[in-house]
PDB file of C-alpha atoms in Angstrom:
ATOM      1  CA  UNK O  20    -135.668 -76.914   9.767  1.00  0.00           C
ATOM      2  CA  UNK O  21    -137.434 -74.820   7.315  1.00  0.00           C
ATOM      3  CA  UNK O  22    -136.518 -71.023   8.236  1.00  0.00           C
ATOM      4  CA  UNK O  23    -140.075 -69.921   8.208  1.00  0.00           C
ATOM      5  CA  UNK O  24    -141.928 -72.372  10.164  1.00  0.00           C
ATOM      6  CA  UNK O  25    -142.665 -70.527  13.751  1.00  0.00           C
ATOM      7  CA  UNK O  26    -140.901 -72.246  16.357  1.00  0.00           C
ATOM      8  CA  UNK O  27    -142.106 -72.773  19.904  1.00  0.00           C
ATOM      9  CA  UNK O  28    -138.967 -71.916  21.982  1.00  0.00           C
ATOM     10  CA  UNK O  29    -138.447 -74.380  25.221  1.00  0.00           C
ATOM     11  CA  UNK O  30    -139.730 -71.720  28.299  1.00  0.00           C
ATOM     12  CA  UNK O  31    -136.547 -72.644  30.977  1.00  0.00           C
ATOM     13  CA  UNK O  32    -137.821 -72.882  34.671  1.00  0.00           C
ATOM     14  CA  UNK O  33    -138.253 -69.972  36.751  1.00  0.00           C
ATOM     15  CA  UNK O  34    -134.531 -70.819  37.817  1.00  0.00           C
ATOM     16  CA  UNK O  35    -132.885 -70.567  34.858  1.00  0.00           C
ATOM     17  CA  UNK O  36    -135.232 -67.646  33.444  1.00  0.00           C
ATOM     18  CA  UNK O  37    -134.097 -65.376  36.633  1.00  0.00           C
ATOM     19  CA  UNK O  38    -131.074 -64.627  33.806  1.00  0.00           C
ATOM     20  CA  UNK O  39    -132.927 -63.599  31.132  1.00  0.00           C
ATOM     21  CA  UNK O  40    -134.014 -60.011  32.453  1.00  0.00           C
ATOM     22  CA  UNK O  41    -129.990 -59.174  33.130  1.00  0.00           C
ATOM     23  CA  UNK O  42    -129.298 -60.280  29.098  1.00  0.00           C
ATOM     24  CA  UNK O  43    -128.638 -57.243  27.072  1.00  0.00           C
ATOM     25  CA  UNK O  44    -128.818 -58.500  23.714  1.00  0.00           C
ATOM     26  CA  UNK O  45    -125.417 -59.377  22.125  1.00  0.00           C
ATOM     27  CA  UNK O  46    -123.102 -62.532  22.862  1.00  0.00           C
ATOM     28  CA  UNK O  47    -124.073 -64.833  25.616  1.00  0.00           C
ATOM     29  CA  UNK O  48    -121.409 -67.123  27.584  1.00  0.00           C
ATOM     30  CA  UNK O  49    -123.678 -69.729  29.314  1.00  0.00           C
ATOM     31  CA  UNK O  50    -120.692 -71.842  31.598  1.00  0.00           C
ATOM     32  CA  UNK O  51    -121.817 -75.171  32.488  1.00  0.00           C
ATOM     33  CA  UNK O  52    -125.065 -75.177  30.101  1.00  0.00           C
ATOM     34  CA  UNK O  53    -127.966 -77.300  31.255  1.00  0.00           C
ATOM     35  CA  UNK O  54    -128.500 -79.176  28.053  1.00  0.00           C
ATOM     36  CA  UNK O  55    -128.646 -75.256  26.620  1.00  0.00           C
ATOM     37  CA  UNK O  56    -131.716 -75.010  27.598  1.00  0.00           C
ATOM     38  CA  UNK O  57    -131.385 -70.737  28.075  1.00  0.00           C
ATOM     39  CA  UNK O  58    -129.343 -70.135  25.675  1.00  0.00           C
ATOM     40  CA  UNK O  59    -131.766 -71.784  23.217  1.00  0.00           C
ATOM     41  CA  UNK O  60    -134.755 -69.713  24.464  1.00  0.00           C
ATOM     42  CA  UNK O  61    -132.869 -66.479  24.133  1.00  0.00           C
ATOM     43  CA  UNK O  62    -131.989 -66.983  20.565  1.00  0.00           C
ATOM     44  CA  UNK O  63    -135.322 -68.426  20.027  1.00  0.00           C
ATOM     45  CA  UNK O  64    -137.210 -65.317  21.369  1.00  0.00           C
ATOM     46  CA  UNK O  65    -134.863 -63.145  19.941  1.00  0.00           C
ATOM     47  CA  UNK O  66    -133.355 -61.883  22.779  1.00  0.00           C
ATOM     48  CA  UNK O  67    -129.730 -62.425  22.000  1.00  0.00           C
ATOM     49  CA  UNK O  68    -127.616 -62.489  18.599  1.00  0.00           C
ATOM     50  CA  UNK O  69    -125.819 -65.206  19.761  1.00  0.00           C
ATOM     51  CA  UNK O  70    -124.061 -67.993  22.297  1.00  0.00           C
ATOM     52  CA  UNK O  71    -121.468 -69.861  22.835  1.00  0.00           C
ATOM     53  CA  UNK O  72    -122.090 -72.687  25.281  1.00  0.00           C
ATOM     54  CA  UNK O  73    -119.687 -74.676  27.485  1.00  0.00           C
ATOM     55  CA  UNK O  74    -119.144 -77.641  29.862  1.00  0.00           C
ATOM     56  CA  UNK O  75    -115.922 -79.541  31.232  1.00  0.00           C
ATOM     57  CA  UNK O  76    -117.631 -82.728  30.355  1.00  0.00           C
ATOM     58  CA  UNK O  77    -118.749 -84.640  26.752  1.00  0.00           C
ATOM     59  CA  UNK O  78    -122.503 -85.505  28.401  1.00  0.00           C
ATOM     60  CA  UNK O  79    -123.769 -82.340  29.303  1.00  0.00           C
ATOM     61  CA  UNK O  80    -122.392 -80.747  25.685  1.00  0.00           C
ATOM     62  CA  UNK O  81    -123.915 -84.094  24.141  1.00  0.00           C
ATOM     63  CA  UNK O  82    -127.212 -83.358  25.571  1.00  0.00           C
ATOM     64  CA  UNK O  83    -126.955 -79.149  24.919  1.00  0.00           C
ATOM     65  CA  UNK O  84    -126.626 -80.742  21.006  1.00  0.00           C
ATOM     66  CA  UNK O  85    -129.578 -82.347  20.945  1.00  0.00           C
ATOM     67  CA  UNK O  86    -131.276 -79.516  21.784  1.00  0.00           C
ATOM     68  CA  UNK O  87    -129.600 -77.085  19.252  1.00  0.00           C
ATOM     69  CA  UNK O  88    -130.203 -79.457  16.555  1.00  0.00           C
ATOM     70  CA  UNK O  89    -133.850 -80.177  17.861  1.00  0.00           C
ATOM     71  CA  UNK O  90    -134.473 -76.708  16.867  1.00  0.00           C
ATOM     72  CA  UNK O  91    -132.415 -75.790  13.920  1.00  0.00           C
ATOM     73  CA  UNK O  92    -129.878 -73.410  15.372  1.00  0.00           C
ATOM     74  CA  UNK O  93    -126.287 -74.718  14.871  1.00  0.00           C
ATOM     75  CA  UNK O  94    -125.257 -71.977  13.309  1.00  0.00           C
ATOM     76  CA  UNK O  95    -126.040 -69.372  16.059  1.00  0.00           C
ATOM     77  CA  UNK O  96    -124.961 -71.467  18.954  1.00  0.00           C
ATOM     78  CA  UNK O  97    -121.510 -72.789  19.436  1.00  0.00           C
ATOM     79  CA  UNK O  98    -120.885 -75.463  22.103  1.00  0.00           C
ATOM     80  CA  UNK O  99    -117.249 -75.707  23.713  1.00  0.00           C
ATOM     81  CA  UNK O 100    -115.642 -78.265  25.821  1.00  0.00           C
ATOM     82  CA  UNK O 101    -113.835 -76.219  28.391  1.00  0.00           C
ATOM     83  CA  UNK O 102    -112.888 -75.550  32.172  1.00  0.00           C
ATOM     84  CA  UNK O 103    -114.616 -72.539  33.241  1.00  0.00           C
ATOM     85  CA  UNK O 104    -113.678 -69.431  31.227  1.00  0.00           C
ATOM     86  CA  UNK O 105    -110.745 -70.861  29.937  1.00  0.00           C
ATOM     87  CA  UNK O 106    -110.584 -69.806  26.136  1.00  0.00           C
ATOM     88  CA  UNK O 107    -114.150 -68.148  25.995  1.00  0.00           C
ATOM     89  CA  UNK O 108    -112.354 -64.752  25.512  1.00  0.00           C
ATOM     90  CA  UNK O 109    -112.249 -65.801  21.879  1.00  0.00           C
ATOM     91  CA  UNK O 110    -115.501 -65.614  21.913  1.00  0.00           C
ATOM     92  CA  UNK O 111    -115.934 -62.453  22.555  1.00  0.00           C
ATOM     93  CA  UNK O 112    -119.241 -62.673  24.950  1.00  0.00           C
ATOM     94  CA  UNK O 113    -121.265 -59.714  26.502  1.00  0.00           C
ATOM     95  CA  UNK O 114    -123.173 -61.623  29.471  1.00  0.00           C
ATOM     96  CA  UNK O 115    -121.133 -64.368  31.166  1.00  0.00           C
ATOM     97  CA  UNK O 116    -123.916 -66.696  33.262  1.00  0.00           C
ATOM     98  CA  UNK O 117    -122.688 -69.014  35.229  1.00  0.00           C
ATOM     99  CA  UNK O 118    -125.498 -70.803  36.573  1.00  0.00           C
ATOM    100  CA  UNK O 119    -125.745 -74.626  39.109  1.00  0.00           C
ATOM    101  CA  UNK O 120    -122.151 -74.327  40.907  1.00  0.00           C
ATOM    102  CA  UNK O 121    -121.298 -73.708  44.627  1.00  0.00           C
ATOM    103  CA  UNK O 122    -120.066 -69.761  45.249  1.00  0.00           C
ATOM    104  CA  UNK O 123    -116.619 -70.390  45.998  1.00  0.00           C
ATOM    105  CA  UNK O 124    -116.204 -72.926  42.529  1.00  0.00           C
ATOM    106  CA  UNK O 125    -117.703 -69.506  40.755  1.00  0.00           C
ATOM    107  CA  UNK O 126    -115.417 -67.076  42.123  1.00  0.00           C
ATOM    108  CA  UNK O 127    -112.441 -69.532  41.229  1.00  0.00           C
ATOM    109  CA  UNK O 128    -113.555 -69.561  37.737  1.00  0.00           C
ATOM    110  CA  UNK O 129    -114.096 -65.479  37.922  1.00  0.00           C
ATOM    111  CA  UNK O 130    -110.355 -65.192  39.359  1.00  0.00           C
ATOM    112  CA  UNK O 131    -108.920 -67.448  37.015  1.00  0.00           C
ATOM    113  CA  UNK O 132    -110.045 -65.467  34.104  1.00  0.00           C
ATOM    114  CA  UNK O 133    -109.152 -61.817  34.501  1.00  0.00           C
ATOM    115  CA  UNK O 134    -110.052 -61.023  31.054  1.00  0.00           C
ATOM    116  CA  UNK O 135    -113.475 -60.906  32.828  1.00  0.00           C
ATOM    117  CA  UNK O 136    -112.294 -57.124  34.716  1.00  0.00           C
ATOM    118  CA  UNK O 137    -113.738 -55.379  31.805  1.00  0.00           C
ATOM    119  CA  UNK O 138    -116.424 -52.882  32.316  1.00  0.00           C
ATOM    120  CA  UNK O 139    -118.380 -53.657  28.931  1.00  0.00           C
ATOM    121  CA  UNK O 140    -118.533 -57.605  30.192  1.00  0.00           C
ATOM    122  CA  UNK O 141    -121.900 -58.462  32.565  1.00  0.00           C
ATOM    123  CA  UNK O 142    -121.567 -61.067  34.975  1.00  0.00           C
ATOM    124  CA  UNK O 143    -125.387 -63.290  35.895  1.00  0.00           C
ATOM    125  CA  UNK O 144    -124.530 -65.520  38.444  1.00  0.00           C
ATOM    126  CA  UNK O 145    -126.660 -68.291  40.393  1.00  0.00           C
ATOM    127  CA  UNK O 146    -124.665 -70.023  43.303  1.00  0.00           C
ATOM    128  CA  UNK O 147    -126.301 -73.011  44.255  1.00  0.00           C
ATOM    129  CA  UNK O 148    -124.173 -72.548  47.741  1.00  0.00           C
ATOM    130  CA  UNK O 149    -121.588 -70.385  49.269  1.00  0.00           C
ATOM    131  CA  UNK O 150    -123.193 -67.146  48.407  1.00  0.00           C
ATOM    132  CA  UNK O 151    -122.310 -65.112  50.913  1.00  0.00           C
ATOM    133  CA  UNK O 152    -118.560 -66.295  49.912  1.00  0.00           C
ATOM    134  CA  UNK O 153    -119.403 -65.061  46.016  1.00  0.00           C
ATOM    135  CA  UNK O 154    -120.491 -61.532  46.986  1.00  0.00           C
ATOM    136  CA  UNK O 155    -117.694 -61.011  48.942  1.00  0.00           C
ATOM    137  CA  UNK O 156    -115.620 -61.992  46.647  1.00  0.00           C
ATOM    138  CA  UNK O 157    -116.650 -59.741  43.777  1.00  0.00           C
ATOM    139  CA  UNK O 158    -116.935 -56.905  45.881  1.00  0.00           C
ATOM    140  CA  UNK O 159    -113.483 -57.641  47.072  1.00  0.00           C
ATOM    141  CA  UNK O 160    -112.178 -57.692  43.840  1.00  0.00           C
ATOM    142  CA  UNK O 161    -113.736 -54.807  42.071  1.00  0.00           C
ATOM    143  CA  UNK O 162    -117.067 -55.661  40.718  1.00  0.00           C
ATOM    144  CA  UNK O 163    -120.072 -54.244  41.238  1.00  0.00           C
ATOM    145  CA  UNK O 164    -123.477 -56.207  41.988  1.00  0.00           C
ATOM    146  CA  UNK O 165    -125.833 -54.276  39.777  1.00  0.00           C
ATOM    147  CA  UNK O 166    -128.768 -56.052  40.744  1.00  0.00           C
ATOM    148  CA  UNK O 167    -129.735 -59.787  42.356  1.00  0.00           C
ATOM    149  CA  UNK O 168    -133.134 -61.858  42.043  1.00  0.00           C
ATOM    150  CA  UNK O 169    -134.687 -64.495  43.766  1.00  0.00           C
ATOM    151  CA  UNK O 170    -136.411 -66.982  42.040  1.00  0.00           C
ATOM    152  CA  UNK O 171    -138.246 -70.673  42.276  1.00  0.00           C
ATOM    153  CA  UNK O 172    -138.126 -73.747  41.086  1.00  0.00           C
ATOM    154  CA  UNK O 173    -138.644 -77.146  42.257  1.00  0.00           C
ATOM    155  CA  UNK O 174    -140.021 -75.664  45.881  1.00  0.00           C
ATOM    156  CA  UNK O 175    -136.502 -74.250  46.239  1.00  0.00           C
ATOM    157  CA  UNK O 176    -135.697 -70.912  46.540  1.00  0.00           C
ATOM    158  CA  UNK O 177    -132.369 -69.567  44.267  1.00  0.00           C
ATOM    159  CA  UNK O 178    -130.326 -66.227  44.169  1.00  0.00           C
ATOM    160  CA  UNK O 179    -129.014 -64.449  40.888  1.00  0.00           C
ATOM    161  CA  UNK O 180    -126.243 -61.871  41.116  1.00  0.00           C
ATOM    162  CA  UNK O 181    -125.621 -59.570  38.427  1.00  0.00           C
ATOM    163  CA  UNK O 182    -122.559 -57.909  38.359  1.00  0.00           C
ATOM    164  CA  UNK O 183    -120.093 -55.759  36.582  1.00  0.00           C
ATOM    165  CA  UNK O 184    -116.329 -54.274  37.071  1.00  0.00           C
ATOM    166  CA  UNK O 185    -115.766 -51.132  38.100  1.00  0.00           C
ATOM    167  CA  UNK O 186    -112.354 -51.446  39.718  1.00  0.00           C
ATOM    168  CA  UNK O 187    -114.026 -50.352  43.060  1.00  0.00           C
ATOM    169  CA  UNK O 188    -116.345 -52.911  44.454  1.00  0.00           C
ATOM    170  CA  UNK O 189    -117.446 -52.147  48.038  1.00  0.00           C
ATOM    171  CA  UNK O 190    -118.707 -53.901  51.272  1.00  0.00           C
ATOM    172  CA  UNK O 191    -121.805 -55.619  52.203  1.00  0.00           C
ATOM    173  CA  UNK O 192    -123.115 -56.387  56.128  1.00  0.00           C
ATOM    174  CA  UNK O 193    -123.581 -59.717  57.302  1.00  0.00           C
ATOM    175  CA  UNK O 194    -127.241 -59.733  56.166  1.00  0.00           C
ATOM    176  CA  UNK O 195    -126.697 -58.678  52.893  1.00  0.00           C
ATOM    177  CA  UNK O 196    -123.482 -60.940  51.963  1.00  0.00           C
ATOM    178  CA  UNK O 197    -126.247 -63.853  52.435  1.00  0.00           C
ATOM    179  CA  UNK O 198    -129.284 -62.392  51.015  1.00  0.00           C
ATOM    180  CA  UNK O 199    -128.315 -59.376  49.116  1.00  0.00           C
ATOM    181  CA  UNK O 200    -128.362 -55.651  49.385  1.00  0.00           C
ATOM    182  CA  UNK O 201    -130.916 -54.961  46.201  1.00  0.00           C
ATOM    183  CA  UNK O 202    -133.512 -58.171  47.792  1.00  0.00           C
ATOM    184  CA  UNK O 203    -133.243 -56.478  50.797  1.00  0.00           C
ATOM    185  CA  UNK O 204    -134.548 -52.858  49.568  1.00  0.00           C
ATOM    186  CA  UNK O 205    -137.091 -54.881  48.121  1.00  0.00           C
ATOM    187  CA  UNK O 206    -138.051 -57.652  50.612  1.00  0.00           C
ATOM    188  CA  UNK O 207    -140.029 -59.147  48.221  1.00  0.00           C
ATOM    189  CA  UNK O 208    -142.654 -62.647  49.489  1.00  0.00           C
ATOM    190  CA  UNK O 209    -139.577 -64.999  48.373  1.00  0.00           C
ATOM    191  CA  UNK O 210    -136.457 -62.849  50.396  1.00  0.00           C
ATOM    192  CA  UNK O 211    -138.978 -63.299  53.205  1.00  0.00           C
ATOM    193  CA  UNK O 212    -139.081 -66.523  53.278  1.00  0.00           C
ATOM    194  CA  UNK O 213    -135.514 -66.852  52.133  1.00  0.00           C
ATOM    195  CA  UNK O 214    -135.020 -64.884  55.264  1.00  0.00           C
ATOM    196  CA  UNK O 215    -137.103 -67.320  57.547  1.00  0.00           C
ATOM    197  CA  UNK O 216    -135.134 -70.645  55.940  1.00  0.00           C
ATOM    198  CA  UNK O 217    -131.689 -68.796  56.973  1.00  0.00           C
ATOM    199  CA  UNK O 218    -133.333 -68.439  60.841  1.00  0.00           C
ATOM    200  CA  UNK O 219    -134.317 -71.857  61.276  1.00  0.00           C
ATOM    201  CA  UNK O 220    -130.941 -72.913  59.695  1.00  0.00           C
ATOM    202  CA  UNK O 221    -128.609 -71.032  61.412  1.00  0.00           C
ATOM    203  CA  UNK O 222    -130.672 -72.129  64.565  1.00  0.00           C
ATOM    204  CA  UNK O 223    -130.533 -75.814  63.735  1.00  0.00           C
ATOM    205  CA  UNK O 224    -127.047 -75.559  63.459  1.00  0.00           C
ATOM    206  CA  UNK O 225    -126.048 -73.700  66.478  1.00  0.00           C
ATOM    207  CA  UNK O 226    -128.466 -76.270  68.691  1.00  0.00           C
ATOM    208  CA  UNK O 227    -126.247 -78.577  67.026  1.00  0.00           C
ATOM    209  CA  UNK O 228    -123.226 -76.832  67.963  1.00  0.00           C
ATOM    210  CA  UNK O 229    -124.492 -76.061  71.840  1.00  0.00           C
ATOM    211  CA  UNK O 230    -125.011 -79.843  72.499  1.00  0.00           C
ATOM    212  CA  UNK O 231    -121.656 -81.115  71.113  1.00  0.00           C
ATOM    213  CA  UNK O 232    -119.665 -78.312  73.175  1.00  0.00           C
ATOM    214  CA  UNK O 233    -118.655 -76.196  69.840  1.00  0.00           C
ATOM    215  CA  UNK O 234    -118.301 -72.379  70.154  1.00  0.00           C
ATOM    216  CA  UNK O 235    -121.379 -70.722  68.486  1.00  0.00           C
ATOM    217  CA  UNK O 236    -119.593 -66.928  67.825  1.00  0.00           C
ATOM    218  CA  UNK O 237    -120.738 -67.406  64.130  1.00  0.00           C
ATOM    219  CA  UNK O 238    -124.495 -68.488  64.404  1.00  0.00           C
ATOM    220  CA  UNK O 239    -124.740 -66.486  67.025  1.00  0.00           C
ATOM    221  CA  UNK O 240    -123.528 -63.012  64.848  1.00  0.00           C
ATOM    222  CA  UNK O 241    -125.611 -64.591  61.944  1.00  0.00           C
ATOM    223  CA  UNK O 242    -128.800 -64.757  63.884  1.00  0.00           C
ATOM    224  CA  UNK O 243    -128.479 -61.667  65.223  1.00  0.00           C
ATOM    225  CA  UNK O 244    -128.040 -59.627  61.814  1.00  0.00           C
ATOM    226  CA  UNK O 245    -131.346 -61.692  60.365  1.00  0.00           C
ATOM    227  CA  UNK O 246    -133.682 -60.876  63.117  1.00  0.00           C
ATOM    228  CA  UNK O 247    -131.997 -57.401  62.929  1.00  0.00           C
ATOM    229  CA  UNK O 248    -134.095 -56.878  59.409  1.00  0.00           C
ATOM    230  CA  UNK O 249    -137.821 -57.403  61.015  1.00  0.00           C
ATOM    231  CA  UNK O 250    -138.572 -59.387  58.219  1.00  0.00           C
TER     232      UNK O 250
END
């Protein structure tokens, strides 16, 4: 691709973009690309000064070369077969985003690799489930959440964490393990309705519950902290 011909970067969905406003500039570490879609736009937009991309499997890292190539930027972009963090030290990254894996799968990957326990190293995290789990996790284990987002995409409604080590951590309620201490202060149109799909969850479930005979302690507690926010 000819250097000076202006390029029209791919715009990611509102999903993936709820990363881009945690990205401080340097090295990205996009875990599990989707076809490197973000990491793309970043470098495209000049946002970043580079990424290294990664999946466990050939397809995904197939399709996140089409896209590199598509727009000329192989040698700003490496892509890496590799299980979660493993290795991606070498690469030195900034901003670690992990993005499209269940909360519990994340904090595996975050334990796994405690090269990660470094102040200068940003964590942007999207768990597509198990997010309470996540947050109490990091906070359990000395990170801090900086900030979190909602976003949507595809009439679903997704959560970004962004977090950093500070050797401390700290404690969230109920509420806020599943929704998020920063949403909260903000209580924002999509953590309302965030907060409204939790209700009629947690209600389903413990009707569910009630009928087959099962104790309902934890819907019950769950419930209870929601309505608590008058939201």
């Amino acid at each position: 691709m000819n250097q000076n011909t202006k390029v029209t970067p791919p715009r990611p969905d509102e999903r993936l973009m709820s990363a881009a406003p945690y990205v401080r500039g340097g090295v990205i570490a996009d875990i599990g690309t989707d076809h490197a879609l973000l990491p793309v736009w970043l470098l495209l937009t000049d946002r970043i000064t580079g990424a290294v991309a990664t999946d466990i499997r050939q397809g995904p890292l197939r399709s996140a070369a089409q896209t590199v190539e598509k727009y000329g930027i192989g040698d700003r972009i490496t892509l890496v077969l590799a299980d979660g963090l493993s290795g991606i030290e070498n690469y030195n990254p900034d901003d670690i985003i992990i993005f499209g894996m269940g909360g519990e799968l994340i904090a595996s990957i975050i334990d796994k690799a405690k090269w990660v326990r470094n102040p200068q190293i940003r964590l942007i995290l999207q768990p597509m489930t198990r997010r309470a789990e996540l947050r109490e996790y990091l906070l359990a284990h000395g990170f801090c959440i900086i900030d979190e987002a909602m976003s949507e995409a595809g009439s679903r409604i997704y959560q970004t964490i962004c977090a950093e080590y500070d050797g401390r951590g700290g404690e969230y309620d109920t509420a806020e393990l599943l929704l998020g201490r920063h949403n909260l202060r903000r209580s924002d149109e999509l953590t309302c309705r965030y907060v409204g799909q939790l209700k009629a969850a947690y209600s389903h479930r413990k009707a569910a519950k009630t009928r087959a005979g099962y104790d309902t302690g934890g819907e019950d507690a769950v419930l209870e902290a929601l309505s608590s926010l008058g939201l």
